[in-house]
Amino acid sequence: MVKQRVESRLKDKIRCDACPVMCYIADGRAGACDRYANQGGELVRLDPFTVLQAAREGDGQVVPFLELEAGEWDGDILRTERPFITAIGAGTTYPDYKPAPFIVAQEHDGVDMVTVVTEGIFSYCGAKVKIDTDRFLGPEAAAVRVDGEPVGHVMTAEYGSQMLSLGGVHHLTGGGKKEGRVTCDALLRLCNREPVEVTIDGGAGVVLQAGRPPVVNGVEEHLMRVGCGSATIGMFARQWHGLVDEVVVVDDHITGVLSEHQAGKLLGVEPTGIKILGHKSTPGRYFRVAEPGTGWGGTDIEDPLTILGPWREPARPGLTLLMVSTTGEQWGYYVLDEDLKPVRADLPEALRTSVERIAENCEPSVTSVLFMGGAGGSLRAGVTENPVRLTRSVREAVTRVTCGGAECYVWPGGGITFMADVTEMPSNAFGYVPTPALVAPIEFTMRLSDYASLGGHMGQVRRVEEIAGEIERRVSVRRGR
């Protein structure tokens, strides 16, 4: 009886073998990943197979799909002047013994190239996120959460940017089911350049979106700092010399003081008797003037005078002081009164120009998302019958690795562990399977002769002309960005 019910439930369904879930899909319906569907009893791909086409400089025209340029081959194995086959929409090698879905050869002036494309199922993957901000986002190693579930942690701060590590196998498959689902969904949205709201234990709430400014506690960031406080002093010392007696650049990391800094001394700036309430590093450079926060220069202060102690000799009434943040967004101009207390005053126009120049030299604050994954043995087996040879050829720069057409950085050491900027890929380049894992495009490009030497699946090689009818989406990209 149980067997009959099972058979009845599976009637008119087909089984998809594109991932370990092995969905049974009814006619007219899609599988759990929304990437494969049953169309009249045939398993079809819903995402279009994608080709990148380069636009010519100047005229903005798209290179025709099969056009071959005249001239000698210049060593550009990616053929960036011509259409580039991506793995987006290509399909996977699962259940792992199959060759890659598309192994495509192109010939140019006697040089035969081959590109092997696969959509890899990455259970071991994540994203490294760089957030351009001085604002305090959270303590190092603090958990980063989405919908209350841990999806990663805070890494180090690197000169005006805060780094996050999101995903990884322990969050995808090593925690509870909800943690895995939430992590997979957050990674998918981030890698497809959609906004994701995260909260950081002991820190801020941040909206992350690749290529967009971060939103910290509901406030959109605009400027990345020009440098630390010490660097800002060095950059703008000449512009302040002769216009103001003292300058303090407030920064959570290194607060700079013009009169004590080497730049000020070489310009002949006289001592002012200022006292900074912080840990002195070297002359004119102070650590820990305040706690981290979302105020001036990434500190927790709103009134910069709180970092000053009593003024000493040779301080005098009428001495002028400019206090400014590392982005130029916060500033205050003061004059010492008879009791040597700083009193707020109007900023002279000549100094306003220097403050505005700090902001002018700050780059826009941006969120950067790098997908990071490892090309596992099964994925490499789709390229060659002897996967270690592929790894060695990547190490020896015989084979070029790209992700959805984007340049990859391949980590040193064992395996093929790579990172790629998601903003360099076409939209919706990533998918998922509910194991949970991300599905990401990966391409291996090399000379056809080298592919044969690797023990590649030569019987599966097709000429680019043969697959033209199978390509459903062409994306134009402009070179030289």
Tab-separated table of C-alpha atoms in Angstrom:
chain	number	residue	atom	x	y	z
A	1	MET	CA	0.000	0.000	0.000
A	2	VAL	CA	2.850	2.395	0.901
A	3	LYS	CA	4.600	1.544	-2.357
A	4	GLN	CA	1.451	2.367	-4.363
A	5	ARG	CA	1.102	5.759	-2.627
A	6	VAL	CA	4.736	6.592	-3.400
A	7	GLU	CA	4.351	5.556	-7.042
A	8	SER	CA	1.169	7.645	-7.317
A	9	ARG	CA	2.927	10.669	-5.858
A	10	LEU	CA	5.840	10.312	-8.302
A	11	LYS	CA	3.652	9.813	-11.391
A	12	ASP	CA	4.387	12.331	-14.171
A	13	LYS	CA	7.373	13.681	-12.253
A	14	ILE	CA	10.982	13.620	-13.352
A	15	ARG	CA	13.991	13.443	-11.109
A	16	CYS	CA	16.628	16.161	-11.347
A	17	ASP	CA	20.220	15.059	-10.739
A	18	ALA	CA	21.827	18.527	-10.871
A	19	CYS	CA	22.556	18.538	-7.136
A	20	PRO	CA	22.463	16.185	-4.142
A	21	VAL	CA	18.846	17.103	-3.271
A	22	MET	CA	17.623	15.056	-6.281
A	23	CYS	CA	14.196	16.735	-6.540
A	24	TYR	CA	11.182	15.031	-8.128
A	25	ILE	CA	9.656	17.788	-10.270
A	26	ALA	CA	6.090	17.817	-11.597
A	27	ASP	CA	5.308	19.017	-15.114
A	28	GLY	CA	5.283	22.830	-15.243
A	29	ARG	CA	7.008	23.186	-11.882
A	30	ALA	CA	10.542	24.109	-10.838
A	31	GLY	CA	12.797	22.289	-8.401
A	32	ALA	CA	13.738	23.543	-4.945
A	33	CYS	CA	16.585	25.632	-6.370
A	34	ASP	CA	14.374	27.433	-8.935
A	35	ARG	CA	17.050	26.694	-11.539
A	36	TYR	CA	15.679	23.533	-13.164
A	37	ALA	CA	12.106	22.757	-14.211
A	38	ASN	CA	9.988	20.028	-15.781
A	39	GLN	CA	8.756	21.169	-19.176
A	40	GLY	CA	6.661	18.486	-20.836
A	41	GLY	CA	8.717	15.722	-19.286
A	42	GLU	CA	12.039	17.345	-20.162
A	43	LEU	CA	14.435	18.794	-17.587
A	44	VAL	CA	15.208	22.374	-18.641
A	45	ARG	CA	17.427	25.140	-17.264
A	46	LEU	CA	15.597	28.297	-16.183
A	47	ASP	CA	18.649	30.575	-15.937
A	48	PRO	CA	19.993	31.579	-19.361
A	49	PHE	CA	23.439	30.478	-20.502
A	50	THR	CA	25.435	33.711	-20.634
A	51	VAL	CA	28.155	35.075	-22.899
A	52	LEU	CA	30.070	38.276	-22.212
A	53	GLN	CA	30.704	40.501	-25.197
A	54	ALA	CA	33.252	43.313	-25.169
A	55	ALA	CA	32.223	46.784	-26.304
A	56	ARG	CA	34.749	48.593	-28.484
A	57	GLU	CA	36.355	51.674	-26.969
A	58	GLY	CA	34.865	54.903	-28.230
A	59	ASP	CA	31.934	53.758	-30.349
A	60	GLY	CA	30.214	51.601	-27.717
A	61	GLN	CA	29.442	48.941	-30.331
A	62	VAL	CA	29.159	45.324	-29.271
A	63	VAL	CA	31.467	42.807	-30.914
A	64	PRO	CA	29.390	40.289	-32.928
A	65	PHE	CA	29.355	36.850	-31.363
A	66	LEU	CA	31.460	35.025	-33.945
A	67	GLU	CA	33.612	37.881	-35.200
A	68	LEU	CA	37.337	37.149	-35.356
A	69	GLU	CA	39.664	40.146	-35.286
A	70	ALA	CA	42.554	40.362	-37.664
A	71	GLY	CA	46.122	40.484	-36.423
A	72	GLU	CA	48.474	38.359	-34.384
A	73	TRP	CA	47.395	36.735	-31.141
A	74	ASP	CA	48.621	38.968	-28.289
A	75	GLY	CA	48.720	36.343	-25.562
A	76	ASP	CA	45.350	37.327	-24.090
A	77	ILE	CA	44.025	33.869	-23.269
A	78	LEU	CA	40.675	35.303	-22.194
A	79	ARG	CA	40.124	36.917	-25.599
A	80	THR	CA	38.767	40.046	-23.912
A	81	GLU	CA	38.224	41.678	-27.284
A	82	ARG	CA	35.839	38.867	-28.207
A	83	PRO	CA	32.885	37.037	-26.663
A	84	PHE	CA	33.796	35.091	-23.542
A	85	ILE	CA	31.849	31.973	-22.598
A	86	THR	CA	30.843	32.121	-18.945
A	87	ALA	CA	29.554	29.338	-16.733
A	88	ILE	CA	26.411	31.285	-15.834
A	89	GLY	CA	23.485	29.070	-16.760
A	90	ALA	CA	25.765	26.280	-17.976
A	91	GLY	CA	24.743	23.620	-15.429
A	92	THR	CA	26.792	21.442	-13.084
A	93	THR	CA	28.866	18.272	-13.197
A	94	TYR	CA	26.835	16.574	-10.439
A	95	PRO	CA	26.915	13.601	-9.766
A	96	ASP	CA	30.578	14.445	-10.273
A	97	TYR	CA	31.714	11.848	-12.783
A	98	LYS	CA	30.321	13.881	-15.706
A	99	PRO	CA	32.486	16.197	-17.813
A	100	ALA	CA	31.783	19.916	-17.548
A	101	PRO	CA	28.565	20.943	-19.343
A	102	PHE	CA	30.366	23.119	-21.910
A	103	ILE	CA	33.920	22.649	-23.138
A	104	VAL	CA	34.238	25.213	-25.890
A	105	ALA	CA	37.098	25.722	-28.327
A	106	GLN	CA	37.862	28.847	-30.340
A	107	GLU	CA	40.600	29.287	-32.927
A	108	HIS	CA	42.377	32.493	-33.832
A	109	ASP	CA	45.322	32.722	-36.209
A	110	GLY	CA	46.250	29.136	-35.589
A	111	VAL	CA	46.014	29.362	-31.789
A	112	ASP	CA	43.353	27.016	-30.470
A	113	MET	CA	41.943	27.998	-27.073
A	114	VAL	CA	39.483	26.102	-24.906
A	115	THR	CA	37.240	27.303	-22.081
A	116	VAL	CA	35.749	24.755	-19.690
A	117	VAL	CA	32.689	26.108	-17.879
A	118	THR	CA	30.792	24.716	-14.893
A	119	GLU	CA	28.404	25.991	-12.275
A	120	GLY	CA	30.066	24.676	-9.140
A	121	ILE	CA	28.075	23.645	-6.061
A	122	PHE	CA	30.003	25.336	-3.261
A	123	SER	CA	29.239	24.092	0.245
A	124	TYR	CA	32.644	25.432	1.233
A	125	CYS	CA	32.251	29.082	0.336
A	126	GLY	CA	31.693	32.499	1.784
A	127	ALA	CA	32.142	36.202	1.218
A	128	LYS	CA	34.746	38.653	2.396
A	129	VAL	CA	33.156	42.085	2.849
A	130	LYS	CA	35.085	45.373	2.972
A	131	ILE	CA	33.122	48.295	4.434
A	132	ASP	CA	34.599	51.759	3.916
A	133	THR	CA	33.837	53.523	7.186
A	134	ASP	CA	35.494	54.843	10.327
A	135	ARG	CA	32.351	54.120	12.323
A	136	PHE	CA	32.628	51.428	14.959
A	137	LEU	CA	30.736	48.405	13.669
A	138	GLY	CA	31.573	45.937	16.413
A	139	PRO	CA	34.450	44.321	18.300
A	140	GLU	CA	36.840	42.069	16.439
A	141	ALA	CA	35.582	38.458	16.233
A	142	ALA	CA	32.020	39.519	17.168
A	143	ALA	CA	29.248	37.505	15.544
A	144	VAL	CA	27.497	38.974	12.500
A	145	ARG	CA	23.825	38.003	12.428
A	146	VAL	CA	20.957	37.946	9.968
A	147	ASP	CA	17.477	37.304	11.370
A	148	GLY	CA	19.155	36.474	14.670
A	149	GLU	CA	21.275	33.679	13.186
A	150	PRO	CA	25.104	33.879	13.127
A	151	VAL	CA	26.337	34.064	9.530
A	152	GLY	CA	29.925	35.225	10.087
A	153	HIS	CA	32.145	37.449	12.211
A	154	VAL	CA	33.990	40.755	12.320
A	155	MET	CA	37.590	40.622	11.141
A	156	THR	CA	40.280	43.279	11.351
A	157	ALA	CA	39.997	46.973	10.520
A	158	GLU	CA	42.294	47.971	7.671
A	159	TYR	CA	43.041	51.699	7.282
A	160	GLY	CA	39.568	53.146	7.149
A	161	SER	CA	37.747	49.948	6.256
A	162	GLN	CA	36.152	47.256	8.391
A	163	MET	CA	36.333	43.663	7.181
A	164	LEU	CA	33.709	40.972	7.697
A	165	SER	CA	33.988	37.258	7.014
A	166	LEU	CA	30.604	35.769	6.140
A	167	GLY	CA	29.544	32.222	5.381
A	168	GLY	CA	31.883	29.272	5.367
A	169	VAL	CA	31.108	25.619	5.863
A	170	HIS	CA	30.564	25.849	9.630
A	171	HIS	CA	27.691	28.312	9.180
A	172	LEU	CA	26.290	26.645	6.055
A	173	THR	CA	26.269	23.063	7.295
A	174	GLY	CA	27.822	22.943	10.769
A	175	GLY	CA	25.060	24.706	12.708
A	176	GLY	CA	21.314	24.315	12.900
A	177	LYS	CA	19.084	24.055	9.844
A	178	LYS	CA	17.856	27.629	10.184
A	179	GLU	CA	21.411	28.923	10.482
A	180	GLY	CA	22.353	27.142	7.265
A	181	ARG	CA	19.300	28.417	5.384
A	182	VAL	CA	19.744	31.993	6.575
A	183	THR	CA	23.474	31.957	5.796
A	184	CYS	CA	22.896	30.586	2.303
A	185	ASP	CA	20.174	33.139	1.600
A	186	ALA	CA	22.306	36.043	2.873
A	187	LEU	CA	25.296	34.955	0.780
A	188	LEU	CA	23.122	34.534	-2.301
A	189	ARG	CA	21.656	38.017	-1.973
A	190	LEU	CA	25.032	39.610	-1.246
A	191	CYS	CA	26.728	37.909	-4.190
A	192	ASN	CA	23.852	38.893	-6.487
A	193	ARG	CA	24.381	42.510	-5.349
A	194	GLU	CA	21.170	42.747	-3.330
A	195	PRO	CA	20.954	44.527	0.076
A	196	VAL	CA	21.333	42.472	3.237
A	197	GLU	CA	20.748	43.854	6.731
A	198	VAL	CA	23.064	42.507	9.414
A	199	THR	CA	23.468	43.161	13.122
A	200	ILE	CA	26.773	42.829	14.934
A	201	ASP	CA	26.972	41.644	18.532
A	202	GLY	CA	28.020	44.573	20.706
A	203	GLY	CA	27.966	46.904	17.726
A	204	ALA	CA	25.917	48.380	14.919
A	205	GLY	CA	23.224	47.435	12.482
A	206	VAL	CA	24.508	47.668	8.920
A	207	VAL	CA	22.889	47.370	5.508
A	208	LEU	CA	25.360	45.806	3.082
A	209	GLN	CA	25.068	45.937	-0.709
A	210	ALA	CA	27.948	45.398	-3.112
A	211	GLY	CA	28.948	48.596	-4.881
A	212	ARG	CA	26.765	50.784	-2.634
A	213	PRO	CA	27.556	52.896	0.446
A	214	PRO	CA	27.058	51.061	3.750
A	215	VAL	CA	24.184	52.193	5.966
A	216	VAL	CA	25.268	52.220	9.616
A	217	ASN	CA	22.511	52.454	12.222
A	218	GLY	CA	20.191	53.913	9.605
A	219	VAL	CA	22.671	56.545	8.365
A	220	GLU	CA	24.235	56.170	4.927
A	221	GLU	CA	27.987	56.648	4.858
A	222	HIS	CA	29.364	59.016	2.242
A	223	LEU	CA	33.132	59.372	2.630
A	224	MET	CA	36.006	57.051	3.374
A	225	ARG	CA	38.626	58.788	5.489
A	226	VAL	CA	41.516	60.467	3.688
A	227	GLY	CA	43.943	58.763	6.069
A	228	CYS	CA	44.607	58.421	9.781
A	229	GLY	CA	44.987	61.584	11.856
A	230	SER	CA	48.755	61.536	11.488
A	231	ALA	CA	48.613	61.087	7.718
A	232	THR	CA	46.070	63.912	7.429
A	233	ILE	CA	48.425	66.231	9.314
A	234	GLY	CA	51.236	65.342	6.930
A	235	MET	CA	49.081	65.819	3.828
A	236	PHE	CA	47.649	69.212	4.759
A	237	ALA	CA	50.306	70.762	7.043
A	238	ARG	CA	51.440	73.244	4.376
A	239	GLN	CA	47.874	74.407	3.806
A	240	TRP	CA	47.380	75.117	7.521
A	241	HIS	CA	50.787	76.700	8.118
A	242	GLY	CA	50.420	80.402	8.828
A	243	LEU	CA	46.608	80.280	8.969
A	244	VAL	CA	46.070	78.619	12.357
A	245	ASP	CA	48.284	78.007	15.380
A	246	GLU	CA	47.268	74.422	16.109
A	247	VAL	CA	45.418	71.616	14.339
A	248	VAL	CA	44.159	68.358	15.854
A	249	VAL	CA	42.863	65.652	13.522
A	250	VAL	CA	40.643	63.363	15.598
A	251	ASP	CA	40.867	59.674	14.756
A	252	ASP	CA	40.054	56.479	16.616
A	253	HIS	CA	43.354	54.951	15.520
A	254	ILE	CA	46.012	57.712	15.397
A	255	THR	CA	45.052	61.269	16.339
A	256	GLY	CA	47.440	63.842	14.870
A	257	VAL	CA	48.667	67.158	16.382
A	258	LEU	CA	50.245	69.662	13.987
A	259	SER	CA	52.673	71.457	16.332
A	260	GLU	CA	54.175	68.204	17.645
A	261	HIS	CA	54.141	66.279	14.363
A	262	GLN	CA	57.312	66.065	12.326
A	263	ALA	CA	55.554	67.808	9.431
A	264	GLY	CA	54.786	70.779	11.673
A	265	LYS	CA	58.299	70.886	13.091
A	266	LEU	CA	59.903	70.947	9.633
A	267	LEU	CA	57.587	73.825	8.681
A	268	GLY	CA	58.586	75.769	11.796
A	269	VAL	CA	55.228	75.540	13.614
A	270	GLU	CA	55.763	76.793	17.182
A	271	PRO	CA	54.767	74.682	20.217
A	272	THR	CA	51.327	75.597	21.566
A	273	GLY	CA	51.183	73.936	24.973
A	274	ILE	CA	48.313	71.657	23.960
A	275	LYS	CA	47.690	68.499	25.979
A	276	ILE	CA	46.019	65.446	24.431
A	277	LEU	CA	44.313	62.944	26.721
A	278	GLY	CA	45.543	59.797	25.026
A	279	HIS	CA	48.454	57.385	24.721
A	280	LYS	CA	51.368	59.093	23.003
A	281	SER	CA	53.002	56.985	20.326
A	282	THR	CA	55.579	59.239	18.678
A	283	PRO	CA	55.642	63.052	18.575
A	284	GLY	CA	52.309	64.359	17.296
A	285	ARG	CA	50.682	60.913	17.159
A	286	TYR	CA	48.287	59.620	19.835
A	287	PHE	CA	46.471	56.312	20.329
A	288	ARG	CA	43.208	55.750	22.231
A	289	VAL	CA	42.056	59.323	22.680
A	290	ALA	CA	38.521	57.909	23.056
A	291	GLU	CA	36.588	54.677	22.669
A	292	PRO	CA	35.493	53.456	19.227
A	293	GLY	CA	32.089	54.689	18.117
A	294	THR	CA	30.103	56.447	15.426
A	295	GLY	CA	31.195	59.990	16.275
A	296	TRP	CA	34.215	62.075	15.269
A	297	GLY	CA	36.824	60.053	13.389
A	298	GLY	CA	35.281	56.729	14.399
A	299	THR	CA	35.365	57.574	18.108
A	300	ASP	CA	32.489	57.788	20.565
A	301	ILE	CA	32.840	61.551	21.083
A	302	GLU	CA	30.552	64.296	19.827
A	303	ASP	CA	32.458	67.167	21.460
A	304	PRO	CA	36.141	67.063	20.376
A	305	LEU	CA	37.230	69.272	23.288
A	306	THR	CA	36.779	66.278	25.612
A	307	ILE	CA	40.089	64.849	24.392
A	308	LEU	CA	42.002	67.973	25.523
A	309	GLY	CA	43.565	68.514	28.934
A	310	PRO	CA	44.581	71.874	30.479
A	311	TRP	CA	46.720	74.031	28.220
A	312	ARG	CA	50.305	74.621	29.349
A	313	GLU	CA	53.173	76.978	28.545
A	314	PRO	CA	53.553	78.500	25.962
A	315	ALA	CA	49.741	78.648	25.481
A	316	ARG	CA	48.381	82.208	25.308
A	317	PRO	CA	45.068	84.018	24.941
A	318	GLY	CA	44.100	84.406	21.280
A	319	LEU	CA	45.780	81.172	20.186
A	320	THR	CA	43.715	79.585	17.401
A	321	LEU	CA	42.811	75.886	17.154
A	322	LEU	CA	41.231	73.832	14.377
A	323	MET	CA	39.843	70.417	15.261
A	324	VAL	CA	38.716	68.281	12.338
A	325	SER	CA	37.802	64.661	11.570
A	326	THR	CA	39.560	62.440	9.057
A	327	THR	CA	36.754	62.938	6.513
A	328	GLY	CA	36.338	66.691	6.997
A	329	GLU	CA	32.679	66.087	7.832
A	330	GLN	CA	33.116	67.316	11.421
A	331	TRP	CA	35.159	70.376	12.361
A	332	GLY	CA	35.381	73.101	14.978
A	333	TYR	CA	37.376	76.343	15.153
A	334	TYR	CA	38.317	77.757	18.576
A	335	VAL	CA	40.162	80.702	20.114
A	336	LEU	CA	41.708	80.524	23.602
A	337	ASP	CA	40.220	83.076	26.024
A	338	GLU	CA	41.967	84.793	28.963
A	339	ASP	CA	41.618	81.625	31.029
A	340	LEU	CA	43.125	79.541	28.195
A	341	LYS	CA	39.784	77.890	27.530
A	342	PRO	CA	38.878	77.142	23.887
A	343	VAL	CA	35.881	79.199	22.745
A	344	ARG	CA	34.039	78.306	19.542
A	345	ALA	CA	34.388	80.875	16.760
A	346	ASP	CA	33.475	81.252	13.104
A	347	LEU	CA	35.726	79.339	10.740
A	348	PRO	CA	37.850	81.713	8.607
A	349	GLU	CA	37.255	81.293	4.881
A	350	ALA	CA	40.897	80.381	4.257
A	351	LEU	CA	40.594	77.439	6.643
A	352	ARG	CA	37.240	76.406	5.216
A	353	THR	CA	39.009	75.669	1.948
A	354	SER	CA	41.400	73.241	3.681
A	355	VAL	CA	38.563	71.472	5.479
A	356	GLU	CA	36.685	71.074	2.215
A	357	ARG	CA	39.861	69.751	0.602
A	358	ILE	CA	40.029	66.958	3.178
A	359	ALA	CA	36.537	65.874	2.137
A	360	GLU	CA	37.449	66.318	-1.539
A	361	ASN	CA	40.339	63.884	-1.118
A	362	CYS	CA	38.173	61.245	0.530
A	363	GLU	CA	36.958	58.501	-1.758
A	364	PRO	CA	33.277	57.529	-1.714
A	365	SER	CA	32.382	55.004	0.953
A	366	VAL	CA	31.548	51.676	-0.696
A	367	THR	CA	30.721	48.128	0.330
A	368	SER	CA	32.838	45.563	-1.513
A	369	VAL	CA	31.848	41.889	-1.653
A	370	LEU	CA	34.292	39.212	-2.764
A	371	PHE	CA	32.945	35.716	-3.276
A	372	MET	CA	35.384	33.118	-1.969
A	373	GLY	CA	35.243	29.431	-2.758
A	374	GLY	CA	37.344	26.368	-3.343
A	375	ALA	CA	37.200	24.351	-6.543
A	376	GLY	CA	36.797	20.873	-5.088
A	377	GLY	CA	37.901	17.562	-6.525
A	378	SER	CA	34.558	16.774	-8.120
A	379	LEU	CA	34.452	20.122	-9.913
A	380	ARG	CA	38.003	19.644	-11.177
A	381	ALA	CA	37.113	16.136	-12.350
A	382	GLY	CA	34.680	17.788	-14.739
A	383	VAL	CA	37.670	19.428	-16.405
A	384	THR	CA	40.125	16.547	-16.522
A	385	GLU	CA	40.287	12.867	-15.635
A	386	ASN	CA	43.351	13.639	-13.492
A	387	PRO	CA	42.256	16.631	-11.359
A	388	VAL	CA	45.651	17.324	-9.754
A	389	ARG	CA	46.998	18.280	-13.176
A	390	LEU	CA	44.465	21.097	-13.387
A	391	THR	CA	45.584	22.399	-10.006
A	392	ARG	CA	49.210	22.352	-11.120
A	393	SER	CA	48.395	24.103	-14.388
A	394	VAL	CA	46.678	26.912	-12.477
A	395	ARG	CA	49.746	27.242	-10.252
A	396	GLU	CA	51.976	27.413	-13.312
A	397	ALA	CA	49.737	30.065	-14.966
A	398	VAL	CA	48.992	27.697	-17.836
A	399	THR	CA	45.288	27.822	-16.967
A	400	ARG	CA	43.374	31.015	-16.210
A	401	VAL	CA	40.550	30.875	-13.651
A	402	THR	CA	37.600	33.265	-13.859
A	403	CYS	CA	34.255	33.461	-12.087
A	404	GLY	CA	31.372	34.557	-14.284
A	405	GLY	CA	33.962	36.282	-16.462
A	406	ALA	CA	35.461	38.175	-13.515
A	407	GLU	CA	39.153	38.143	-12.701
A	408	CYS	CA	39.998	35.792	-9.830
A	409	TYR	CA	42.695	35.921	-7.208
A	410	VAL	CA	43.860	32.362	-6.565
A	411	TRP	CA	45.283	31.837	-3.102
A	412	PRO	CA	48.731	30.264	-2.760
A	413	GLY	CA	49.043	26.843	-1.199
A	414	GLY	CA	47.062	23.738	-1.986
A	415	GLY	CA	43.892	23.467	-4.024
A	416	ILE	CA	42.206	26.145	-6.130
A	417	THR	CA	40.848	28.599	-3.571
A	418	PHE	CA	39.835	31.819	-5.260
A	419	MET	CA	38.188	35.187	-4.660
A	420	ALA	CA	36.282	37.325	-7.161
A	421	ASP	CA	34.576	40.724	-7.024
A	422	VAL	CA	30.844	40.190	-7.499
A	423	THR	CA	30.420	43.638	-9.091
A	424	GLU	CA	32.523	42.421	-12.023
A	425	MET	CA	29.966	39.714	-12.875
A	426	PRO	CA	26.640	39.908	-14.726
A	427	SER	CA	23.516	40.229	-12.614
A	428	ASN	CA	22.124	37.076	-10.985
A	429	ALA	CA	25.330	35.152	-11.593
A	430	PHE	CA	24.792	33.065	-8.435
A	431	GLY	CA	22.202	30.466	-7.543
A	432	TYR	CA	21.727	28.022	-4.706
A	433	VAL	CA	20.755	24.482	-3.870
A	434	PRO	CA	18.966	23.719	-0.608
A	435	THR	CA	21.666	21.389	0.737
A	436	PRO	CA	22.445	24.365	1.512
A	437	ALA	CA	25.144	25.613	-0.853
A	438	LEU	CA	25.761	28.383	-3.348
A	439	VAL	CA	25.979	27.700	-7.049
A	440	ALA	CA	28.691	29.839	-8.608
A	441	PRO	CA	30.095	30.026	-12.137
A	442	ILE	CA	33.704	29.069	-12.748
A	443	GLU	CA	35.657	28.997	-15.997
A	444	PHE	CA	39.035	27.480	-16.871
A	445	THR	CA	40.705	28.810	-20.027
A	446	MET	CA	43.860	27.464	-21.665
A	447	ARG	CA	45.361	26.410	-24.982
A	448	LEU	CA	43.661	23.375	-26.481
A	449	SER	CA	46.998	21.592	-26.680
A	450	ASP	CA	47.561	22.171	-22.959
A	451	TYR	CA	44.063	20.866	-22.268
A	452	ALA	CA	44.909	17.649	-24.070
A	453	SER	CA	48.118	17.356	-22.008
A	454	LEU	CA	46.082	17.687	-18.809
A	455	GLY	CA	44.047	14.639	-19.753
A	456	GLY	CA	41.026	16.787	-20.521
A	457	HIS	CA	37.730	15.445	-21.814
A	458	MET	CA	38.712	15.922	-25.445
A	459	GLY	CA	35.720	13.949	-26.688
A	460	GLN	CA	33.420	16.618	-25.202
A	461	VAL	CA	35.090	19.620	-26.849
A	462	ARG	CA	32.774	21.600	-29.120
A	463	ARG	CA	33.571	24.484	-31.394
A	464	VAL	CA	32.111	27.844	-30.429
A	465	GLU	CA	30.118	27.858	-33.669
A	466	GLU	CA	28.284	24.716	-32.577
A	467	ILE	CA	26.872	26.190	-29.378
A	468	ALA	CA	25.689	29.543	-30.740
A	469	GLY	CA	22.086	28.356	-30.752
A	470	GLU	CA	22.224	27.314	-27.097
A	471	ILE	CA	23.163	30.760	-25.792
A	472	GLU	CA	20.176	32.653	-24.460
A	473	ARG	CA	21.755	35.752	-22.912
A	474	ARG	CA	24.604	38.014	-24.057
A	475	VAL	CA	25.892	40.680	-21.709
A	476	SER	CA	27.909	43.612	-23.005
A	477	VAL	CA	30.824	44.806	-20.904
A	478	ARG	CA	33.115	47.769	-21.566
A	479	ARG	CA	36.828	47.331	-21.183
A	480	GLY	CA	39.094	49.680	-19.288
A	481	ARG	CA	36.804	50.339	-16.341
